[in-house]
CSV table of C-alpha atoms in Angstrom, one decimal:
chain,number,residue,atom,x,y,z
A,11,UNK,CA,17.1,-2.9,-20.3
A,12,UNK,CA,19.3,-6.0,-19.5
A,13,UNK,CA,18.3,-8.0,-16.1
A,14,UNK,CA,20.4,-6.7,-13.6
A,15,UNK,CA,22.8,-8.8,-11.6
A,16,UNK,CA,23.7,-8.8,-8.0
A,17,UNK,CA,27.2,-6.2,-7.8
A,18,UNK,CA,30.4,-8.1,-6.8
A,19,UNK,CA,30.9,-6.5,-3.7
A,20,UNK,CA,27.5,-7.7,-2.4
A,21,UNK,CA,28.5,-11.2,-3.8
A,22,UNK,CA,31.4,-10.5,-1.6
A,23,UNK,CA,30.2,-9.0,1.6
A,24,UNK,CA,27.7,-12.4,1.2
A,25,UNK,CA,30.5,-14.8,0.9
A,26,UNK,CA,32.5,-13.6,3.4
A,27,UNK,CA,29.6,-13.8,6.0
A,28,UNK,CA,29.3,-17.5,5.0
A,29,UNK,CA,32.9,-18.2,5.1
A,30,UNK,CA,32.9,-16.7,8.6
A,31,UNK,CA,29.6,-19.0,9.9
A,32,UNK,CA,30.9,-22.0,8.0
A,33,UNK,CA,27.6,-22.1,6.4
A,34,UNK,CA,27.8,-23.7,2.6
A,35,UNK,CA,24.1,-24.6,2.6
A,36,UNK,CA,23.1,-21.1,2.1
A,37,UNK,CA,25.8,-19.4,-0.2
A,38,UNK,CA,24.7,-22.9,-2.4
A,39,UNK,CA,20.9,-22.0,-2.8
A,40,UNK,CA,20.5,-18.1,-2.0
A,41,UNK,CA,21.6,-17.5,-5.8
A,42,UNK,CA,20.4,-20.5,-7.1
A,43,UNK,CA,17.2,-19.8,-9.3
A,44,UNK,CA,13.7,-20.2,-7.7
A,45,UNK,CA,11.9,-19.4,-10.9
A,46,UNK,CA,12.8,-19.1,-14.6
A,47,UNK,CA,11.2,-16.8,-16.4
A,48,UNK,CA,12.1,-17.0,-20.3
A,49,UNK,CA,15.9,-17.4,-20.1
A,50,UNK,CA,15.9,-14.9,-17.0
A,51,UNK,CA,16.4,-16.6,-13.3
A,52,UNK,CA,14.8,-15.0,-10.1
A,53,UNK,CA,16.7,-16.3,-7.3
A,54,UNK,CA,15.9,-17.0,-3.9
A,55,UNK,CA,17.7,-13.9,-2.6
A,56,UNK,CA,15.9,-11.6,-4.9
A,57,UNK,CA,12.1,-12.9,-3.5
A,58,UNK,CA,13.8,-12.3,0.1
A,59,UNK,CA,14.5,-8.8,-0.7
A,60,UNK,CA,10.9,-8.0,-2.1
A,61,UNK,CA,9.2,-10.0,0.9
A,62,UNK,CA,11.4,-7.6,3.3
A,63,UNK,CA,11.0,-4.6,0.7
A,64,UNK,CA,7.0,-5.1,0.8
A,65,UNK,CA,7.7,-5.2,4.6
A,66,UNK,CA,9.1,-2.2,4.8
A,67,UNK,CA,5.9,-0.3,2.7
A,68,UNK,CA,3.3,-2.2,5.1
A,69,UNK,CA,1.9,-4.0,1.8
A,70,UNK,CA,-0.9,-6.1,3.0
A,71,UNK,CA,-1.4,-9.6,1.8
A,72,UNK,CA,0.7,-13.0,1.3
A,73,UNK,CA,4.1,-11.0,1.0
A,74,UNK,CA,5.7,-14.4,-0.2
A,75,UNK,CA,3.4,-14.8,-3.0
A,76,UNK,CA,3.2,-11.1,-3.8
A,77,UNK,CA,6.6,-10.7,-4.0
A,78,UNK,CA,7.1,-13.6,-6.1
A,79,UNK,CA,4.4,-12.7,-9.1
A,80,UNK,CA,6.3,-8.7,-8.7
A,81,UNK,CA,9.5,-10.3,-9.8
A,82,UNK,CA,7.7,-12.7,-12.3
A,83,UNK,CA,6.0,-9.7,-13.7
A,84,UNK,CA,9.3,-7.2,-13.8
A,85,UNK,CA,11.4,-10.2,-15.3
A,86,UNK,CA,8.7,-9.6,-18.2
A,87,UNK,CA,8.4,-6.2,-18.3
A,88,UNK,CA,11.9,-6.1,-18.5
A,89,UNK,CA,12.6,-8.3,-21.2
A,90,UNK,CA,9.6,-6.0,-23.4
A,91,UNK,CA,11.8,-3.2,-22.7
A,92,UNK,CA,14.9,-5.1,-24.3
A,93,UNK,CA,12.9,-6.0,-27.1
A,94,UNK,CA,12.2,-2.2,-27.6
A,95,UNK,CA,16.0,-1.3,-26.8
A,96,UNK,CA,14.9,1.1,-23.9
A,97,UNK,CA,16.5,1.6,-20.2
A,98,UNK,CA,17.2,4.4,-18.2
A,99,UNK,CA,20.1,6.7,-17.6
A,100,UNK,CA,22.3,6.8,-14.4
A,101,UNK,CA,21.1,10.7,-14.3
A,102,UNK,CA,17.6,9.9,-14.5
A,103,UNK,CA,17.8,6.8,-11.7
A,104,UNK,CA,19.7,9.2,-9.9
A,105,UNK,CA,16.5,11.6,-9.6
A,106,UNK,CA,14.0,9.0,-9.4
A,107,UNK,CA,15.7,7.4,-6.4
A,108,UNK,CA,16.2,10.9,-5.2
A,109,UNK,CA,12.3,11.6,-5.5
A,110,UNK,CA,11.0,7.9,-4.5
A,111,UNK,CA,13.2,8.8,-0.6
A,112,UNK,CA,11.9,12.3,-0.5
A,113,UNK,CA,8.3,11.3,-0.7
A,114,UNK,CA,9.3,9.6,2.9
A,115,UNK,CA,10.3,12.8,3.7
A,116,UNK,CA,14.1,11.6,3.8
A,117,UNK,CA,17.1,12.5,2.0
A,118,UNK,CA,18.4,9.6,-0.1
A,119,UNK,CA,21.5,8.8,2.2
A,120,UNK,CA,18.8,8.5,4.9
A,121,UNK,CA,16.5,6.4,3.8
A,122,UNK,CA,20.0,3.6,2.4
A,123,UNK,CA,20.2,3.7,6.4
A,124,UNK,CA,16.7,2.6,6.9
A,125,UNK,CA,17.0,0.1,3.9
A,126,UNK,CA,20.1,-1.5,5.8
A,127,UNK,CA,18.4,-1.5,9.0
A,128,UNK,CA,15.2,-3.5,7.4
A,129,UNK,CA,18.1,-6.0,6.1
A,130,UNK,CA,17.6,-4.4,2.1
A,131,UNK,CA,20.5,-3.9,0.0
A,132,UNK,CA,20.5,-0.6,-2.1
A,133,UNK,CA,20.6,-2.6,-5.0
A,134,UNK,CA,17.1,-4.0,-4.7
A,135,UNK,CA,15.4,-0.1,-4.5
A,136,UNK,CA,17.3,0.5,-7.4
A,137,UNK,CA,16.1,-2.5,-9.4
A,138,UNK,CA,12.2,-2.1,-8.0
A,139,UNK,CA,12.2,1.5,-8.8
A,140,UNK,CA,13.9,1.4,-12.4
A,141,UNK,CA,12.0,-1.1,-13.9
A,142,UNK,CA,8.7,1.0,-12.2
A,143,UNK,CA,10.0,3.9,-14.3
A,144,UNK,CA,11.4,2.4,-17.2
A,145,UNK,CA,7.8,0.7,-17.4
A,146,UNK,CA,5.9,3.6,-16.7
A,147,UNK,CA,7.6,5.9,-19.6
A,148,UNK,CA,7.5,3.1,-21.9
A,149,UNK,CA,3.6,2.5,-22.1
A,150,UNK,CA,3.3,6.3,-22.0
A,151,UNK,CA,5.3,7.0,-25.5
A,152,UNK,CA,3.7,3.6,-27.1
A,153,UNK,CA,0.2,4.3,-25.8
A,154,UNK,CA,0.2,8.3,-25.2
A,155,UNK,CA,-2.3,9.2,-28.7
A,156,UNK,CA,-4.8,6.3,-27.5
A,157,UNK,CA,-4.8,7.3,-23.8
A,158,UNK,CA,-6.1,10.9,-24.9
A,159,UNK,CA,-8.8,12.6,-23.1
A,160,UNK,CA,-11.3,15.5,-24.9
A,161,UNK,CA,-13.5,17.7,-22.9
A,162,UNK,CA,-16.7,14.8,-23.6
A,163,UNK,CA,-14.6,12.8,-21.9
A,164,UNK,CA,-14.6,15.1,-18.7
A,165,UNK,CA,-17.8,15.7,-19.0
A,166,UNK,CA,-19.3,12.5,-18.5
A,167,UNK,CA,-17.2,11.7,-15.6
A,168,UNK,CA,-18.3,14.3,-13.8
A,169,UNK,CA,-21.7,13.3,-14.6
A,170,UNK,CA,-21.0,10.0,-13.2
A,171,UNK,CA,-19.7,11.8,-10.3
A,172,UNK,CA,-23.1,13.5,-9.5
A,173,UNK,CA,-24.5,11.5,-7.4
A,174,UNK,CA,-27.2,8.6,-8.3
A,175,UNK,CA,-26.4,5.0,-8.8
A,176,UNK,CA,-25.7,2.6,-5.3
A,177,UNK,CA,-22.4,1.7,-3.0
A,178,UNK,CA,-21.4,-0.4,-1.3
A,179,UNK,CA,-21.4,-0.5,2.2
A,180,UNK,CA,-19.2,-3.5,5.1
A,181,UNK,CA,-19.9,-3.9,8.7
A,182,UNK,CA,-17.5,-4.7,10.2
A,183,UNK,CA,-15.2,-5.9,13.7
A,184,UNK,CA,-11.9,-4.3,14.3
A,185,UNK,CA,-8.9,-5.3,16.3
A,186,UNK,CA,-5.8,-3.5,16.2
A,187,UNK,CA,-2.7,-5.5,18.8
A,188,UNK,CA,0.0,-3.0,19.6
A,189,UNK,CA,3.2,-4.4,18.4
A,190,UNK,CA,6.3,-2.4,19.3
A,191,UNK,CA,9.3,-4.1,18.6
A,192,UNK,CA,9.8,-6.1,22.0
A,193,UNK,CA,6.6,-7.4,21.2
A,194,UNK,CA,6.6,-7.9,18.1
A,195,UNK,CA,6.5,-11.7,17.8
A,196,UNK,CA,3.9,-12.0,20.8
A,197,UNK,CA,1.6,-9.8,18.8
A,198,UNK,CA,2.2,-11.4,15.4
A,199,UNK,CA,1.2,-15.0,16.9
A,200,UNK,CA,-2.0,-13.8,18.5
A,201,UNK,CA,-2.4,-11.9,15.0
A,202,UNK,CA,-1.9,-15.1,13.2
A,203,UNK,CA,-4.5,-16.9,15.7
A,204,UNK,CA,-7.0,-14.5,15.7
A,205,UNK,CA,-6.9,-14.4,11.4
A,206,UNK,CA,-8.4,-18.2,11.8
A,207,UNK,CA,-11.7,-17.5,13.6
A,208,UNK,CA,-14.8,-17.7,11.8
A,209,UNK,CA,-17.6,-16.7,14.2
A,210,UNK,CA,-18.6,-13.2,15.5
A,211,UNK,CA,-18.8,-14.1,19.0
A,212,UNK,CA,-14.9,-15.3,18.8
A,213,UNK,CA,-13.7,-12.7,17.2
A,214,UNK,CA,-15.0,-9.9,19.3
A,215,UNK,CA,-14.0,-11.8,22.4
A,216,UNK,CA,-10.6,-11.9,21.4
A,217,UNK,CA,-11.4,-8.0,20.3
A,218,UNK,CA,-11.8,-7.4,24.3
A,219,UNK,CA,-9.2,-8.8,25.2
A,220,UNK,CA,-6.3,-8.0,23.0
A,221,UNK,CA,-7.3,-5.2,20.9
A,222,UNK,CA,-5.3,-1.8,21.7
A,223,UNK,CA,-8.8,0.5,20.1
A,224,UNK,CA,-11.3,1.9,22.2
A,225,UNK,CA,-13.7,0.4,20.0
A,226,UNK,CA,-12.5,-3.4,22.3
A,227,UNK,CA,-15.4,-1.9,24.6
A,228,UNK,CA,-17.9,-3.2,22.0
A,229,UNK,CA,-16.2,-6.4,21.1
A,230,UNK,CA,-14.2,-4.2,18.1
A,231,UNK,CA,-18.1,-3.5,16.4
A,232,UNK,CA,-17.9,-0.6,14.1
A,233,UNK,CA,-21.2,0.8,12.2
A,234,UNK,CA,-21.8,0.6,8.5
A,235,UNK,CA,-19.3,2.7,6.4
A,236,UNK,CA,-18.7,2.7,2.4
A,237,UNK,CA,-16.4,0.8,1.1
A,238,UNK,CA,-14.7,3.4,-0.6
A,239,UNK,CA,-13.6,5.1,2.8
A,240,UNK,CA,-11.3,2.2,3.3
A,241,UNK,CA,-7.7,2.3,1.0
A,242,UNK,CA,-7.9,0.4,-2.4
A,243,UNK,CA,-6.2,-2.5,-1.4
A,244,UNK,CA,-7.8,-3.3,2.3
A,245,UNK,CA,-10.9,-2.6,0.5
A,246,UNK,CA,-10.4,-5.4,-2.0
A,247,UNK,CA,-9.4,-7.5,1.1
A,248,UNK,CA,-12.7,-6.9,2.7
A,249,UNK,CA,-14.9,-7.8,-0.2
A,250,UNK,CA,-13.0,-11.3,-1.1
A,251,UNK,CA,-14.7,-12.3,2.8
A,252,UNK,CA,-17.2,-14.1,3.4
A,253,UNK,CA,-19.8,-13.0,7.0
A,254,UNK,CA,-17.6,-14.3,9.8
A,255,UNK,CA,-14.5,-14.4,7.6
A,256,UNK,CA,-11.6,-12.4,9.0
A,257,UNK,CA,-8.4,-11.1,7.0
A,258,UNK,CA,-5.3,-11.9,7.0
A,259,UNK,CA,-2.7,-9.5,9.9
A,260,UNK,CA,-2.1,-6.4,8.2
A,261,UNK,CA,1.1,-4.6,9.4
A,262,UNK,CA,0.6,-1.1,10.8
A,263,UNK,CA,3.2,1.2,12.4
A,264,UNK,CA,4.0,-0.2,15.7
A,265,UNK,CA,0.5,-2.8,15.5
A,266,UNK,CA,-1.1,-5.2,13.3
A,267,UNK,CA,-4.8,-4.5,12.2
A,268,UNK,CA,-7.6,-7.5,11.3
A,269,UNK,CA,-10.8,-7.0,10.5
A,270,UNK,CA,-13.7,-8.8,10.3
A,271,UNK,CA,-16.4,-8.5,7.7
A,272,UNK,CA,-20.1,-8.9,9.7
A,273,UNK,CA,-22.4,-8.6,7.1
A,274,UNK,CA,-22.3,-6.3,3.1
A,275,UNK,CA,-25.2,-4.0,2.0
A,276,UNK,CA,-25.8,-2.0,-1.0
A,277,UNK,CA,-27.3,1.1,-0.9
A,278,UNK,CA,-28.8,4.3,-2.9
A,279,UNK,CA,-26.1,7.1,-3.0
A,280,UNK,CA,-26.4,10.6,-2.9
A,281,UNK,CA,-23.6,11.9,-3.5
A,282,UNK,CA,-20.0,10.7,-4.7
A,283,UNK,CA,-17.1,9.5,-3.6
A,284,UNK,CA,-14.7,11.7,-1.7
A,285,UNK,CA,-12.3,13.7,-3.6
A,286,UNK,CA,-10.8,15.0,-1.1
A,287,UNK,CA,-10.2,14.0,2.9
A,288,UNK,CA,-9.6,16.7,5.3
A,289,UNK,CA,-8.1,15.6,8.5
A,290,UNK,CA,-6.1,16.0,11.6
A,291,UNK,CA,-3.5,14.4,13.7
A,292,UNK,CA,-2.0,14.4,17.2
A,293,UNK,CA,-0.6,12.8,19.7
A,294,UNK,CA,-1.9,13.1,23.8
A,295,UNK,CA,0.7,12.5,26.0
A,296,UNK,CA,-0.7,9.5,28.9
A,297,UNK,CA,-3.2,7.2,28.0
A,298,UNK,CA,-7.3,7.3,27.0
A,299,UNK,CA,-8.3,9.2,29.8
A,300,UNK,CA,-6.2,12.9,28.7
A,301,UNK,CA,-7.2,11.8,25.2
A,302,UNK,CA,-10.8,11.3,25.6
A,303,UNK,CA,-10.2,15.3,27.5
A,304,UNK,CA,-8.8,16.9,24.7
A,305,UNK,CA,-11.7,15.0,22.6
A,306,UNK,CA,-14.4,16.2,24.6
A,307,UNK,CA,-13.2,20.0,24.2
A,308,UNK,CA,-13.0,19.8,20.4
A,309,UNK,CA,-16.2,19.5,17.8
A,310,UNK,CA,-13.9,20.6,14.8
A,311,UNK,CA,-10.8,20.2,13.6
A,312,UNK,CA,-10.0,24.3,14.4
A,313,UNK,CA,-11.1,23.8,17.4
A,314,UNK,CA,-8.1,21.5,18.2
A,315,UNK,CA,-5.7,24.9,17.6
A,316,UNK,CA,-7.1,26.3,20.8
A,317,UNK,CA,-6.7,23.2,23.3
A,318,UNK,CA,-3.4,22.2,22.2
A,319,UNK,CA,-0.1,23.9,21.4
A,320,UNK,CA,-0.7,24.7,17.4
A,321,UNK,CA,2.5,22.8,16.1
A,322,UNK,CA,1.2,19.4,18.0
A,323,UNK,CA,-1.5,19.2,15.3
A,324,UNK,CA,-0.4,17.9,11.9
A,325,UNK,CA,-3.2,18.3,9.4
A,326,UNK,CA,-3.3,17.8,5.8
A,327,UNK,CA,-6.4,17.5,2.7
A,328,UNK,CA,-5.3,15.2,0.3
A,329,UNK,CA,-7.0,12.5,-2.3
A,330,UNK,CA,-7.9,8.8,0.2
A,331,UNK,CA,-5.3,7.2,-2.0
A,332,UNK,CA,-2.5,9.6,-0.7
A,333,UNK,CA,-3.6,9.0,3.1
A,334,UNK,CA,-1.0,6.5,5.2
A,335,UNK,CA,-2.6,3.6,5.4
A,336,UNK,CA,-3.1,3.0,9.0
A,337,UNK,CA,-4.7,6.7,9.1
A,338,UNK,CA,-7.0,5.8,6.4
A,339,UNK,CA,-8.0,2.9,8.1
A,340,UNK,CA,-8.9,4.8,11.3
A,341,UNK,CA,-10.4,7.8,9.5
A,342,UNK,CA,-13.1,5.2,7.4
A,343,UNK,CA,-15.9,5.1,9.8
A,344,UNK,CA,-15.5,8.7,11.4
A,345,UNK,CA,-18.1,11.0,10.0
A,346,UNK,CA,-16.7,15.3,9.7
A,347,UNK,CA,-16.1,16.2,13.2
A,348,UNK,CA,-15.7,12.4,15.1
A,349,UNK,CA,-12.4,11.1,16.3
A,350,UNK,CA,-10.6,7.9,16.7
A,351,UNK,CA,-8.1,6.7,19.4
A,352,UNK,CA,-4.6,4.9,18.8
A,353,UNK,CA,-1.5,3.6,21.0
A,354,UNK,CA,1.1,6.0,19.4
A,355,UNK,CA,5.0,6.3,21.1
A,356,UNK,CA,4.6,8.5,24.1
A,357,UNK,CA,1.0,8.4,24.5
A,358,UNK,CA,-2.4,8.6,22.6
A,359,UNK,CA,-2.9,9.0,18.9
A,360,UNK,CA,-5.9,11.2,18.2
A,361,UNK,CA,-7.2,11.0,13.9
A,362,UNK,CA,-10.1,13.4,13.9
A,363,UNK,CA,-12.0,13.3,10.2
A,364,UNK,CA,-12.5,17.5,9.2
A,365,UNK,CA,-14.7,16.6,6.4
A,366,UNK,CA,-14.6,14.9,2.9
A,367,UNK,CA,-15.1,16.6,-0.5
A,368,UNK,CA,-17.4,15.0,-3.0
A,369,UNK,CA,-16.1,14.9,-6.3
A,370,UNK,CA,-19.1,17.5,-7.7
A,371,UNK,CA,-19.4,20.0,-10.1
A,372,UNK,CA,-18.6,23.4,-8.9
A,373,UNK,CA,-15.8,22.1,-6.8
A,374,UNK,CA,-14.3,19.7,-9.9
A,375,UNK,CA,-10.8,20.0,-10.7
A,376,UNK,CA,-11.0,19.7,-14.6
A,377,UNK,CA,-7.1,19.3,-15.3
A,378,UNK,CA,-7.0,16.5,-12.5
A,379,UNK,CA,-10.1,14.2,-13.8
A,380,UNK,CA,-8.3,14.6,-17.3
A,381,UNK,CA,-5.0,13.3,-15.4
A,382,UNK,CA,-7.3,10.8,-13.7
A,383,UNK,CA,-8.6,9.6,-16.7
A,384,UNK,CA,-5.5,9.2,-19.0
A,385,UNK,CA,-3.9,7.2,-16.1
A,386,UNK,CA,-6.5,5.1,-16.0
A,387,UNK,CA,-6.3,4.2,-19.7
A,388,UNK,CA,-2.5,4.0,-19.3
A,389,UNK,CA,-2.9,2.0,-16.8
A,390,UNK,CA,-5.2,-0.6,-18.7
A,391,UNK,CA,-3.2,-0.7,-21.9
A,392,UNK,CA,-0.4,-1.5,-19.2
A,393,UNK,CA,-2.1,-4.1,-18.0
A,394,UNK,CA,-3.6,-5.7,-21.4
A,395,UNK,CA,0.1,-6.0,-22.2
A,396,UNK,CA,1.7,-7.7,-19.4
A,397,UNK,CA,-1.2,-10.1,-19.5
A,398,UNK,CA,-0.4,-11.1,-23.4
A,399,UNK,CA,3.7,-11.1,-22.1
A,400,UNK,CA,2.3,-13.4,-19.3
A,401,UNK,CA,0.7,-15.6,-21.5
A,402,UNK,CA,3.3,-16.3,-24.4
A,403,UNK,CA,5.9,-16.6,-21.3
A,404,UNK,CA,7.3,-20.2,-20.2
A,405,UNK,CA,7.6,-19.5,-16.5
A,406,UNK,CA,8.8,-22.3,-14.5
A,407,UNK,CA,9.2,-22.7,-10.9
A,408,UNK,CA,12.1,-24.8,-8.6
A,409,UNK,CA,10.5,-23.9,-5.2
């Protein structure tokens, strides 16, 4: 796998747009390197790309920073895997590009023209998602006979699954500003204000005022819900607070979400974590009022068939990690038969939780805790590895 360089005719398209503006300042520092890692140079076009690639997947966190330890990491990862004389085919880019667009339910041609419109050159899906790959099928062929998994194995994870043991539990404020584009800067400033407060009382002001959730009506208070209901990585975000602490703006479609961590409690638990989520989706033409109407008329998810038209209702069961972000987010607090409210295009967004499936016995997929379980192992020897590569690395940084 050699580091890949930019293609001429992007080089070209590039120059020409600084010939035209007259401006040499940029075509003399957009290529130059920002960090070295080894003998390989990330330039400050690359971490541009990320930033607007990390964007485009709502990733929440410092995208600057993130973006800048991805490229730091896949300069290593990269350099292992010319050391082992590895890389991938054309063919088998071909299909993994192929796969990565479909899973945004888009045809590869379609989803170039959303890369363009986000300002993201082909180039930089192609280099994110080989080097993903490449990694992913090199740390399965070194470490596939230590990764294995015997029935013991299963066994006592699904003991662990049982039930017993504690969680933990976050109460917390919510705001969520609608942001559609012609107000997307307005939002992102109050967003960026908002992220500084440090007192309840402030925050859930600013929740009444500015929040687009029903939820404003109680200065954004939600009750106590596990940890676990929330995706991995707002979840992580939550527990780094402090009481009063709020996060950072996390992009949404069409909004920006903060939360505010009130106060963290640990608890006995009964039962596991959910396996599965069951859910529904829809959106009300008008505002609250027609929403709260179809709400009112519906205590389960079937019942929803019978007040609107059938094919206005998406619903799906799926693992929490395979859940959109911003629908996990509104799903976390709801318990099997409650529903939350949203600003959608053309009207009210309705996420009504059907119910959640421990992970117990009698209802335990064997073949996918064995999957679980060797991806977790891969996933650690992955990890053990860049960690030595990061530590015999000389990285050095020109920013």
């Amino acid at each position: 796998m050699t580091t890949r360089m930019l293609p001429k005719r992007l080089i070209a398209a590039l120059l020409g747009l600084w010939i035209a503006t007259g401006s040499t300042a940029v075509a003399q520092s957009s290529f130059n390197p920002a960090i070295m890692v080894n003998e390989d140079a990330i330039t400050f076009y690359e971490i541009d790309q990320r930033i607007r690639l990390l964007e485009l997947f709502n990733t929440p966190g410092d995208l600057p920073s993130l973006a800048r330890e991805q490229l730091i990491d896949d300069r290593l990862r990269s350099q292992e895997l010319r050391r082992a004389r590895l890389s991938l085919s054309e063919e088998a880019l071909a299909r993994e590009l192929e796969a990565f667009a479909g899973r945004a339910d888009l045809p590869y041609d379609q989803f170039l023209g959303v890369l363009a419109q986000n300002g993201i050159a082909e180039e930089t899906l192609r280099d994110f998602v080989e080097i993903g790959v490449s990694w992913r099928d090199f740390v399965r062929s070194r470490y596939t006979s230590r990764s294995a998994v015997n029935e013991r194995d299963i066994d006592l994870e699904i003991a662990n699954l049982g039930g017993g043991g504690s969680r933990i539990e976050v109460l917390l404020n919510e705001i969520i500003i609608a942001a559609p584009p012609p107000r997307a800067a307005q939002a992102a400033a109050a967003a960026e204000r908002i992220s500084r407060l440090t007192t309840i009382g402030a925050f859930q002001a600013a929740a009444r005022e500015v929040s687009a959730l029903p939820s404003r009506e109680r200065g954004g208070a939600l009750d106590w819900a596990p940890i676990d209901n929330y995706p991995p990585q707002i979840g992580t975000l939550l527990l780094a607070l402090s009481p009063g602490e709020v996060t950072q703006p996390l992009p949404i479609p069409n909004g920006i979400a903060l939360f505010q961590l009130r106060a963290v409690r640990e608890v006995a638990v009964p039962r596991a974590a959910p396996a599965l989520i069951d859910y529904a989706v829809l959106t009300v033409a008008g505002g609250p009022a027609e929403a709260q109407a179809v709400a009112a008329r519906a205590d389960t998810c079937d019942d929803l068939y019978g007040i609107v038209p059938p094919a206005s209702v998406a619903r799906a069961e799926t693992a929490p990690g395979q859940i959109p972000g911003d629908i996990a987010l509104r799903l976390a607090p709801l318990d099997p038969g409650e529903i939350a409210f949203d600003t959608a295009p053309g009207g009210t967004r309705l996420v009504m939780l059907c119910s959640r499936t421990p992970e117990v016995e009698g209802g335990i997929d064997r073949e996918a805790i064995e999957s679980r379980l060797r991806s977790q192992r891969l996933s650690g020897f992955s990890d053990q590895l860049l960690a030595r590569l990061q530590a015999q690395a000389t990285i050095r940084r020109f920013e």
